[in-house]
């Protein structure tokens, strides 16, 4: 079939296998071309099919030659429906890794569940014995507990409503939006989904099974950002979950597993596209950072994380033991330019104030569209197998 993007709200319901493969290859080629530190050889990535998790897996494999096990939650193609892009990314990654002589296997299922934890640990024990690094990169809208209770996360403020600018990306219109505060129940549910409880469950289960090597460490991802996004993010319901994630890193470390929070840059991913206000900030940030020549995507960020911050001698952290990959985003000259553009941005000056085309290009690329060298008119078979799941 001819596969074209079908965008609904902030997600694309189709994905292109050849495009996803090309996007994975670009990331692999980037890492291959960089110098490498001496890093972990056996790596588990939870949430490995897109965004920061996929880039973490690619970096571990191609910087350190690591064997990787990825936990994903993706759908294969069925009839006229394409697979999810995470499915195609994972198939492509495994194929490239195997061709390059690297071990790569995948577990597909709900990472929050006990069953998937057990399957993953059994695979580690059987094939790798132990792992040296656990990357926890889940971004999920909901979590179902063992008793069937489902918690849903919300992207709301805490305490008071917040009004600021936002963009309707489809109509390219800037308008004001008021984000309402979350209830106590919604905040608690968001912490259940995106806080550290499940990360701790994973680490406890891995430790109890003897699946962590002596030098094993773990990392999970967070975001802070500038004041304009704080009511929505750092001080909002998702921020409460990230506070819990941070507290979990301290608890894990105190219990003997060095655990880091890496504060990453704001980037277009399937998850960030859903947050009010933030996409407009991201498109201004892209404009400013590209002009300064210091714009990075997921792969540049994860390359830097692993090769320069985590495994280049002692971990490079701030005074709260957090790794700061948002260092370039938060540079004062970058933020003052973003702030100036933010204060005057409107529908009429979108093209001069923000990199909307860059935002869209990144958004479509998440689903394998708009990549050079891919024939989007070609008749394409949407059924692609992930080698280790055959
Ligand atoms: P993403 O949507 O690109 O990736 C999330 C991954 O989690 C996907 O591979 C998805 O399939 C997987 N996943 C979701 N639910 C799952 C489940 N139940 N079981 C197994 N896998 C599941 O998101 P992302 O932006 O890369 O986010 C990853 C982490 O990075 C999150 O903690 C996020 O808060 C953080 N972060 C993101 C940004 C940003 O701007 N995108 C910035 C800083 C930190």
Short mmCIF file of C-alpha atoms and ligand atoms in Angstrom, two decimals:
data_model
loop_
_atom_site.label_atom_id
_atom_site.label_comp_id
_atom_site.label_asym_id
_atom_site.label_seq_id
_atom_site.Cartn_x
_atom_site.Cartn_y
_atom_site.Cartn_z
CA UNK A 1 0.00 0.00 0.00
CA UNK A 2 0.97 3.66 -0.30
CA UNK A 3 1.48 4.89 3.25
CA UNK A 4 0.76 8.52 4.01
CA UNK A 5 0.64 10.43 7.27
CA UNK A 6 -2.75 10.63 8.96
CA UNK A 7 -2.55 13.15 11.76
CA UNK A 8 -5.22 13.26 14.45
CA UNK A 9 -4.66 15.94 17.05
CA UNK A 10 -1.12 15.51 18.25
CA UNK A 11 -0.52 11.97 17.01
CA UNK A 12 -0.05 10.40 13.64
CA UNK A 13 -1.99 7.16 13.25
CA UNK A 14 0.16 5.80 10.43
CA UNK A 15 3.88 5.11 10.22
CA UNK A 16 6.19 4.35 7.32
CA UNK A 17 8.52 1.33 7.69
CA UNK A 18 11.16 2.51 5.23
CA UNK A 19 11.06 6.01 6.74
CA UNK A 20 11.45 4.70 10.28
CA UNK A 21 14.33 2.54 9.11
CA UNK A 22 16.00 5.57 7.52
CA UNK A 23 15.52 7.58 10.72
CA UNK A 24 17.09 4.80 12.82
CA UNK A 25 19.97 4.54 10.36
CA UNK A 26 20.63 8.29 10.58
CA UNK A 27 20.91 7.96 14.37
CA UNK A 28 23.20 4.94 14.12
CA UNK A 29 25.41 6.72 11.58
CA UNK A 30 25.63 9.76 13.86
CA UNK A 31 26.84 7.66 16.80
CA UNK A 32 29.23 5.61 14.68
CA UNK A 33 30.95 8.81 13.54
CA UNK A 34 31.65 10.05 17.11
CA UNK A 35 34.50 9.15 19.48
CA UNK A 36 33.49 6.68 22.18
CA UNK A 37 34.05 6.38 25.90
CA UNK A 38 34.37 3.02 27.59
CA UNK A 39 30.83 2.12 28.62
CA UNK A 40 28.50 -0.67 29.67
CA UNK A 41 28.38 -3.88 27.66
CA UNK A 42 24.93 -5.16 28.68
CA UNK A 43 22.09 -2.69 28.71
CA UNK A 44 18.36 -2.84 29.42
CA UNK A 45 16.24 0.00 28.01
CA UNK A 46 12.65 0.26 29.26
CA UNK A 47 10.66 2.34 26.76
CA UNK A 48 13.10 1.64 23.93
CA UNK A 49 11.08 2.21 20.78
CA UNK A 50 10.93 5.99 20.37
CA UNK A 51 12.39 9.29 21.50
CA UNK A 52 14.98 9.31 24.24
CA UNK A 53 14.73 5.56 24.93
CA UNK A 54 15.43 4.57 21.31
CA UNK A 55 18.34 7.03 21.17
CA UNK A 56 19.68 5.55 24.43
CA UNK A 57 19.56 2.05 22.97
CA UNK A 58 21.26 3.13 19.75
CA UNK A 59 23.99 4.96 21.68
CA UNK A 60 24.68 2.02 23.99
CA UNK A 61 24.91 -0.37 21.05
CA UNK A 62 26.98 1.81 18.75
CA UNK A 63 29.19 3.65 21.25
CA UNK A 64 30.00 0.71 23.49
CA UNK A 65 29.13 -2.32 21.38
CA UNK A 66 26.60 -3.16 24.08
CA UNK A 67 24.16 -6.04 23.94
CA UNK A 68 20.74 -4.44 24.39
CA UNK A 69 17.38 -5.69 25.54
CA UNK A 70 14.59 -3.23 24.80
CA UNK A 71 11.16 -3.24 26.42
CA UNK A 72 8.57 -1.73 24.10
CA UNK A 73 4.78 -1.49 23.93
CA UNK A 74 4.02 -1.41 20.24
CA UNK A 75 1.61 -2.77 17.69
CA UNK A 76 2.41 -4.75 14.56
CA UNK A 77 0.59 -4.00 11.32
CA UNK A 78 -2.86 -5.54 10.90
CA UNK A 79 -4.75 -5.49 7.62
CA UNK A 80 -4.73 -1.94 6.34
CA UNK A 81 -3.39 -0.52 9.57
CA UNK A 82 0.32 0.16 9.66
CA UNK A 83 2.40 -0.88 12.66
CA UNK A 84 3.26 1.82 15.22
CA UNK A 85 6.45 3.72 14.46
CA UNK A 86 8.03 2.22 17.59
CA UNK A 87 7.47 -1.22 16.06
CA UNK A 88 9.19 -0.23 12.80
CA UNK A 89 12.00 1.53 14.68
CA UNK A 90 12.63 -1.58 16.75
CA UNK A 91 12.60 -3.89 13.73
CA UNK A 92 15.06 -1.60 11.96
CA UNK A 93 17.30 -1.31 15.02
CA UNK A 94 17.46 -5.07 15.52
CA UNK A 95 18.20 -5.67 11.84
CA UNK A 96 21.04 -3.15 11.80
CA UNK A 97 22.42 -4.37 15.14
CA UNK A 98 22.37 -8.02 14.06
CA UNK A 99 24.06 -7.16 10.75
CA UNK A 100 26.75 -5.41 12.79
CA UNK A 101 27.22 -8.44 15.04
CA UNK A 102 25.46 -6.95 18.07
CA UNK A 103 23.09 -8.80 20.38
CA UNK A 104 19.66 -7.10 20.38
CA UNK A 105 16.41 -8.60 21.62
CA UNK A 106 13.07 -7.06 22.44
CA UNK A 107 10.20 -7.72 24.82
CA UNK A 108 6.88 -6.28 23.62
CA UNK A 109 4.27 -5.64 26.31
CA UNK A 110 3.22 -3.39 29.15
CA UNK A 111 6.38 -2.49 31.09
CA UNK A 112 4.26 -1.68 34.15
CA UNK A 113 3.10 -5.28 34.42
CA UNK A 114 4.66 -7.98 36.57
CA UNK A 115 4.52 -10.40 33.66
CA UNK A 116 6.73 -8.24 31.42
CA UNK A 117 9.18 -7.67 34.27
CA UNK A 118 9.43 -11.44 34.75
CA UNK A 119 9.83 -12.12 31.02
CA UNK A 120 12.56 -9.50 30.77
CA UNK A 121 14.45 -10.82 33.78
CA UNK A 122 14.22 -14.38 32.44
CA UNK A 123 15.69 -13.20 29.12
CA UNK A 124 18.50 -11.34 30.87
CA UNK A 125 19.33 -14.40 32.98
CA UNK A 126 19.22 -16.70 29.98
CA UNK A 127 21.20 -14.59 27.49
CA UNK A 128 23.23 -11.98 29.36
CA UNK A 129 23.40 -13.11 32.96
CA UNK A 130 23.33 -9.55 34.26
CA UNK A 131 23.02 -5.98 32.98
CA UNK A 132 25.32 -3.02 33.70
CA UNK A 133 22.92 -0.21 32.86
CA UNK A 134 19.15 0.17 33.11
CA UNK A 135 17.61 3.09 31.20
CA UNK A 136 14.08 3.90 32.33
CA UNK A 137 12.46 6.01 29.58
CA UNK A 138 8.74 5.39 29.78
CA UNK A 139 6.35 8.15 28.81
CA UNK A 140 2.87 6.77 29.17
CA UNK A 141 -0.63 8.19 29.53
CA UNK A 142 -1.80 5.45 31.89
CA UNK A 143 -0.76 2.59 34.11
CA UNK A 144 -2.79 -0.48 34.96
CA UNK A 145 -2.03 -2.10 38.29
CA UNK A 146 -2.00 -5.82 39.09
CA UNK A 147 -5.53 -5.57 40.55
CA UNK A 148 -6.87 -4.00 37.35
CA UNK A 149 -7.04 -0.40 38.63
CA UNK A 150 -5.98 2.05 35.94
CA UNK A 151 -4.42 5.42 36.71
CA UNK A 152 -4.31 8.15 34.04
CA UNK A 153 -1.79 10.96 34.04
CA UNK A 154 -2.88 14.55 33.34
CA UNK A 155 -0.98 17.55 32.04
CA UNK A 156 -2.41 20.26 34.26
CA UNK A 157 -1.23 22.92 36.67
CA UNK A 158 -1.11 22.57 40.44
CA UNK A 159 -2.94 25.09 42.61
CA UNK A 160 -4.05 27.85 40.24
CA UNK A 161 -5.06 28.04 36.57
CA UNK A 162 -2.36 29.31 34.20
CA UNK A 163 -2.95 31.35 31.07
CA UNK A 164 -0.32 31.78 28.41
CA UNK A 165 0.21 31.40 24.69
CA UNK A 166 -0.15 28.17 22.83
CA UNK A 167 -0.16 27.12 19.21
CA UNK A 168 -2.68 25.22 17.18
CA UNK A 169 -0.09 23.51 15.02
CA UNK A 170 -2.53 22.41 12.36
CA UNK A 171 -4.03 25.87 11.85
CA UNK A 172 -0.76 27.65 12.69
CA UNK A 173 -2.60 30.01 15.01
CA UNK A 174 -1.27 31.40 18.28
CA UNK A 175 -3.87 32.00 20.96
CA UNK A 176 -4.19 32.14 24.72
CA UNK A 177 -4.98 28.97 26.60
CA UNK A 178 -5.92 28.58 30.23
CA UNK A 179 -4.81 25.34 31.80
CA UNK A 180 -6.89 24.34 34.79
CA UNK A 181 -5.42 22.93 37.98
CA UNK A 182 -5.43 19.20 38.57
CA UNK A 183 -7.40 17.78 41.47
CA UNK A 184 -5.53 16.01 44.27
CA UNK A 185 -6.71 12.73 42.81
CA UNK A 186 -5.40 13.61 39.34
CA UNK A 187 -2.03 14.63 40.78
CA UNK A 188 -1.77 11.36 42.70
CA UNK A 189 -2.67 9.40 39.54
CA UNK A 190 -0.05 11.29 37.50
CA UNK A 191 2.57 10.44 40.13
CA UNK A 192 1.49 6.77 39.93
CA UNK A 193 2.01 6.76 36.16
CA UNK A 194 5.06 8.97 35.67
CA UNK A 195 6.68 8.97 39.11
CA UNK A 196 9.32 6.55 40.32
CA UNK A 197 7.26 3.71 41.77
CA UNK A 198 7.50 1.49 38.70
CA UNK A 199 11.19 2.34 38.20
CA UNK A 200 11.80 1.16 41.78
CA UNK A 201 9.75 -2.00 41.14
CA UNK A 202 11.95 -2.78 38.13
CA UNK A 203 15.19 -2.18 40.01
CA UNK A 204 14.05 -4.19 43.04
CA UNK A 205 13.00 -7.09 40.82
CA UNK A 206 16.26 -7.02 38.86
CA UNK A 207 18.30 -6.87 42.07
CA UNK A 208 16.35 -9.67 43.75
CA UNK A 209 16.90 -11.88 40.68
CA UNK A 210 20.65 -11.20 40.69
CA UNK A 211 20.30 -9.59 37.25
CA UNK A 212 22.33 -6.46 38.08
CA UNK A 213 26.10 -6.52 37.76
CA UNK A 214 28.24 -5.14 40.58
CA UNK A 215 28.86 -1.88 38.70
CA UNK A 216 25.26 -1.54 37.49
CA UNK A 217 23.66 1.86 37.49
CA UNK A 218 20.37 3.26 36.30
CA UNK A 219 19.13 6.48 34.74
CA UNK A 220 15.68 8.01 34.20
CA UNK A 221 14.77 11.22 32.38
CA UNK A 222 13.26 14.50 33.49
CA UNK A 223 12.73 18.07 32.37
CA UNK A 224 12.92 21.45 34.11
CA UNK A 225 12.79 24.25 31.50
CA UNK A 226 12.32 28.01 31.86
CA UNK A 227 9.78 29.95 33.94
CA UNK A 228 7.18 30.24 31.15
CA UNK A 229 6.74 26.47 31.14
CA UNK A 230 6.96 25.93 34.91
CA UNK A 231 3.24 26.14 35.78
CA UNK A 232 2.62 23.63 32.99
CA UNK A 233 5.57 21.34 33.57
CA UNK A 234 8.04 21.60 36.48
CA UNK A 235 5.41 22.95 38.90
CA UNK A 236 2.48 21.14 37.28
CA UNK A 237 1.06 17.65 37.73
CA UNK A 238 3.82 16.09 35.59
CA UNK A 239 6.37 18.00 37.69
CA UNK A 240 5.00 16.34 40.82
CA UNK A 241 5.61 12.97 39.15
CA UNK A 242 9.14 14.07 38.22
CA UNK A 243 9.76 15.14 41.85
CA UNK A 244 8.80 11.61 42.85
CA UNK A 245 11.11 10.19 40.17
CA UNK A 246 13.94 12.29 41.62
CA UNK A 247 13.19 11.15 45.17
CA UNK A 248 13.23 7.57 43.86
CA UNK A 249 16.70 8.12 42.40
CA UNK A 250 17.89 9.18 45.85
CA UNK A 251 16.25 6.17 47.48
CA UNK A 252 17.72 3.71 44.95
CA UNK A 253 21.17 5.27 45.39
CA UNK A 254 20.88 5.03 49.19
CA UNK A 255 19.97 1.37 48.78
CA UNK A 256 23.12 0.68 46.79
CA UNK A 257 22.15 1.11 43.12
CA UNK A 258 23.59 4.37 41.76
CA UNK A 259 20.56 6.02 40.16
CA UNK A 260 20.63 9.24 38.17
CA UNK A 261 18.09 11.65 36.83
CA UNK A 262 19.18 13.14 33.54
CA UNK A 263 17.47 16.47 32.88
CA UNK A 264 17.10 16.49 29.12
CA UNK A 265 16.35 19.13 26.52
CA UNK A 266 12.80 19.88 25.36
CA UNK A 267 12.35 18.10 22.04
CA UNK A 268 9.55 17.06 19.72
CA UNK A 269 8.49 13.54 20.68
CA UNK A 270 5.14 11.83 20.70
CA UNK A 271 4.84 12.68 24.40
CA UNK A 272 5.89 16.34 24.40
CA UNK A 273 3.52 17.11 21.52
CA UNK A 274 0.62 16.51 23.92
CA UNK A 275 1.58 19.19 26.47
CA UNK A 276 -0.20 22.58 26.14
CA UNK A 277 2.09 25.64 25.73
CA UNK A 278 5.27 23.52 25.45
CA UNK A 279 5.18 22.95 21.63
CA UNK A 280 5.18 26.73 21.04
CA UNK A 281 8.13 27.07 23.40
CA UNK A 282 9.91 24.20 21.60
CA UNK A 283 9.45 25.78 18.19
CA UNK A 284 10.91 29.09 19.42
CA UNK A 285 13.73 27.22 21.15
CA UNK A 286 14.55 25.37 17.92
CA UNK A 287 14.74 28.67 16.07
CA UNK A 288 17.12 30.21 18.59
CA UNK A 289 19.33 27.14 19.11
CA UNK A 290 19.64 26.45 15.39
CA UNK A 291 20.74 30.07 14.87
CA UNK A 292 23.35 29.60 17.62
CA UNK A 293 24.50 26.29 16.12
CA UNK A 294 23.87 24.35 19.33
CA UNK A 295 20.57 22.62 18.55
CA UNK A 296 20.51 18.91 19.40
CA UNK A 297 18.04 16.08 18.84
CA UNK A 298 17.50 12.94 20.94
CA UNK A 299 20.53 11.15 19.54
CA UNK A 300 22.96 14.02 20.14
CA UNK A 301 21.60 14.33 23.70
CA UNK A 302 21.89 10.61 24.47
CA UNK A 303 25.32 10.42 22.85
CA UNK A 304 26.46 13.22 25.16
CA UNK A 305 24.76 11.63 28.17
CA UNK A 306 26.50 8.31 27.84
CA UNK A 307 29.88 9.34 26.47
CA UNK A 308 30.47 12.58 28.32
CA UNK A 309 28.31 12.63 31.43
CA UNK A 310 27.78 9.04 32.63
CA UNK A 311 30.80 7.06 31.45
CA UNK A 312 33.64 9.50 31.08
CA UNK A 313 35.13 8.92 34.51
CA UNK A 314 32.87 9.90 37.42
CA UNK A 315 29.35 11.00 36.47
CA UNK A 316 29.13 14.72 35.76
CA UNK A 317 26.28 16.10 37.87
CA UNK A 318 24.96 19.32 39.37
CA UNK A 319 24.95 19.83 43.13
CA UNK A 320 21.76 17.77 43.42
CA UNK A 321 23.38 14.79 41.67
CA UNK A 322 21.35 15.40 38.48
CA UNK A 323 22.90 15.17 35.04
CA UNK A 324 22.20 18.35 33.08
CA UNK A 325 21.74 17.77 29.37
CA UNK A 326 19.60 20.90 29.35
CA UNK A 327 22.83 22.88 29.82
CA UNK A 328 22.71 24.35 26.30
CA UNK A 329 18.94 24.97 26.35
CA UNK A 330 19.25 26.87 29.61
CA UNK A 331 22.23 29.07 28.61
CA UNK A 332 21.33 32.67 29.56
CA UNK A 333 21.75 34.04 26.02
CA UNK A 334 19.51 31.28 24.59
CA UNK A 335 16.83 31.83 27.22
CA UNK A 336 16.86 35.63 26.93
CA UNK A 337 16.32 35.39 23.16
CA UNK A 338 13.56 32.81 23.61
CA UNK A 339 11.93 35.05 26.20
CA UNK A 340 12.06 38.08 23.89
CA UNK A 341 10.48 36.14 21.02
CA UNK A 342 7.90 34.59 23.34
CA UNK A 343 6.71 38.00 24.54
CA UNK A 344 5.93 39.19 21.01
CA UNK A 345 5.02 36.01 19.17
CA UNK A 346 1.62 36.00 17.44
CA UNK A 347 -0.03 34.27 14.49
CA UNK A 348 1.21 37.02 12.12
CA UNK A 349 4.90 36.67 12.99
CA UNK A 350 5.11 32.90 13.56
CA UNK A 351 7.52 32.36 10.68
CA UNK A 352 10.03 34.91 11.89
CA UNK A 353 9.74 34.07 15.60
CA UNK A 354 9.57 30.28 15.59
CA UNK A 355 10.81 27.28 13.67
CA UNK A 356 7.39 25.84 12.91
CA UNK A 357 8.68 24.01 9.85
CA UNK A 358 11.40 22.43 11.98
CA UNK A 359 8.81 21.40 14.52
CA UNK A 360 6.63 19.79 11.87
CA UNK A 361 9.56 18.14 10.18
CA UNK A 362 10.59 16.52 13.49
CA UNK A 363 7.01 15.54 14.22
CA UNK A 364 6.55 13.78 10.86
CA UNK A 365 9.96 12.13 11.13
CA UNK A 366 8.83 10.48 14.38
CA UNK A 367 6.49 8.45 12.20
CA UNK A 368 8.93 7.90 9.35
CA UNK A 369 7.72 10.65 7.03
CA UNK A 370 9.83 13.26 5.25
CA UNK A 371 13.12 11.37 5.23
CA UNK A 372 15.55 11.81 2.37
CA UNK A 373 15.96 8.85 0.05
CA UNK A 374 12.63 7.20 0.91
CA UNK A 375 10.21 6.65 -1.95
CA UNK A 376 6.87 7.55 -0.39
CA UNK A 377 5.03 6.78 -3.64
CA UNK A 378 6.29 3.18 -3.64
CA UNK A 379 3.95 0.31 -2.92
CA UNK A 380 4.98 -0.64 0.63
CA UNK A 381 4.26 -3.75 2.66
CA UNK A 382 3.29 -2.57 6.15
CA UNK A 383 3.95 -6.02 7.67
CA UNK A 384 7.43 -5.94 9.12
CA UNK A 385 8.75 -8.45 11.61
CA UNK A 386 10.91 -7.70 14.61
CA UNK A 387 13.54 -10.46 14.33
CA UNK A 388 13.63 -11.41 18.02
CA UNK A 389 9.83 -11.54 18.21
CA UNK A 390 9.39 -13.85 15.21
P1 LIG B 1 8.34 8.98 23.69
O1 LIG B 1 6.87 9.05 23.63
O2 LIG B 1 9.11 9.33 22.47
O3 LIG B 1 8.83 7.55 24.18
C1 LIG B 1 8.23 6.86 25.22
C2 LIG B 1 8.50 5.39 25.09
O4 LIG B 1 7.85 4.69 26.13
C3 LIG B 1 7.99 4.80 23.76
O5 LIG B 1 8.94 3.92 23.25
C4 LIG B 1 6.74 4.07 24.20
O6 LIG B 1 6.39 3.00 23.36
C5 LIG B 1 7.18 3.55 25.57
N1 LIG B 1 6.07 3.15 26.42
C6 LIG B 1 4.99 3.88 26.80
N2 LIG B 1 4.19 3.15 27.61
C7 LIG B 1 4.78 1.94 27.75
C8 LIG B 1 4.46 0.77 28.47
N3 LIG B 1 3.36 0.69 29.22
N4 LIG B 1 5.29 -0.29 28.38
C9 LIG B 1 6.42 -0.25 27.62
N5 LIG B 1 6.78 0.85 26.92
C10 LIG B 1 5.98 1.93 26.98
O7 LIG B 1 8.76 9.92 24.92
P2 LIG B 1 10.09 10.69 25.29
O8 LIG B 1 9.83 12.15 25.08
O9 LIG B 1 11.29 10.06 24.70
O10 LIG B 1 10.08 10.48 26.87
C11 LIG B 1 10.93 9.58 27.54
C12 LIG B 1 11.31 10.19 28.88
O11 LIG B 1 12.04 11.39 28.64
C13 LIG B 1 10.10 10.57 29.75
O12 LIG B 1 10.41 10.33 31.09
C14 LIG B 1 10.00 12.06 29.50
O13 LIG B 1 9.35 12.75 30.54
C15 LIG B 1 11.47 12.43 29.41
N6 LIG B 1 11.78 13.74 28.79
C16 LIG B 1 11.24 14.10 27.60
C17 LIG B 1 11.54 15.36 27.08
C18 LIG B 1 10.96 15.82 25.78
O14 LIG B 1 10.99 17.02 25.50
N7 LIG B 1 10.46 14.96 24.94
C19 LIG B 1 12.43 16.21 27.76
C20 LIG B 1 12.99 15.79 28.94
C21 LIG B 1 12.67 14.54 29.47
#
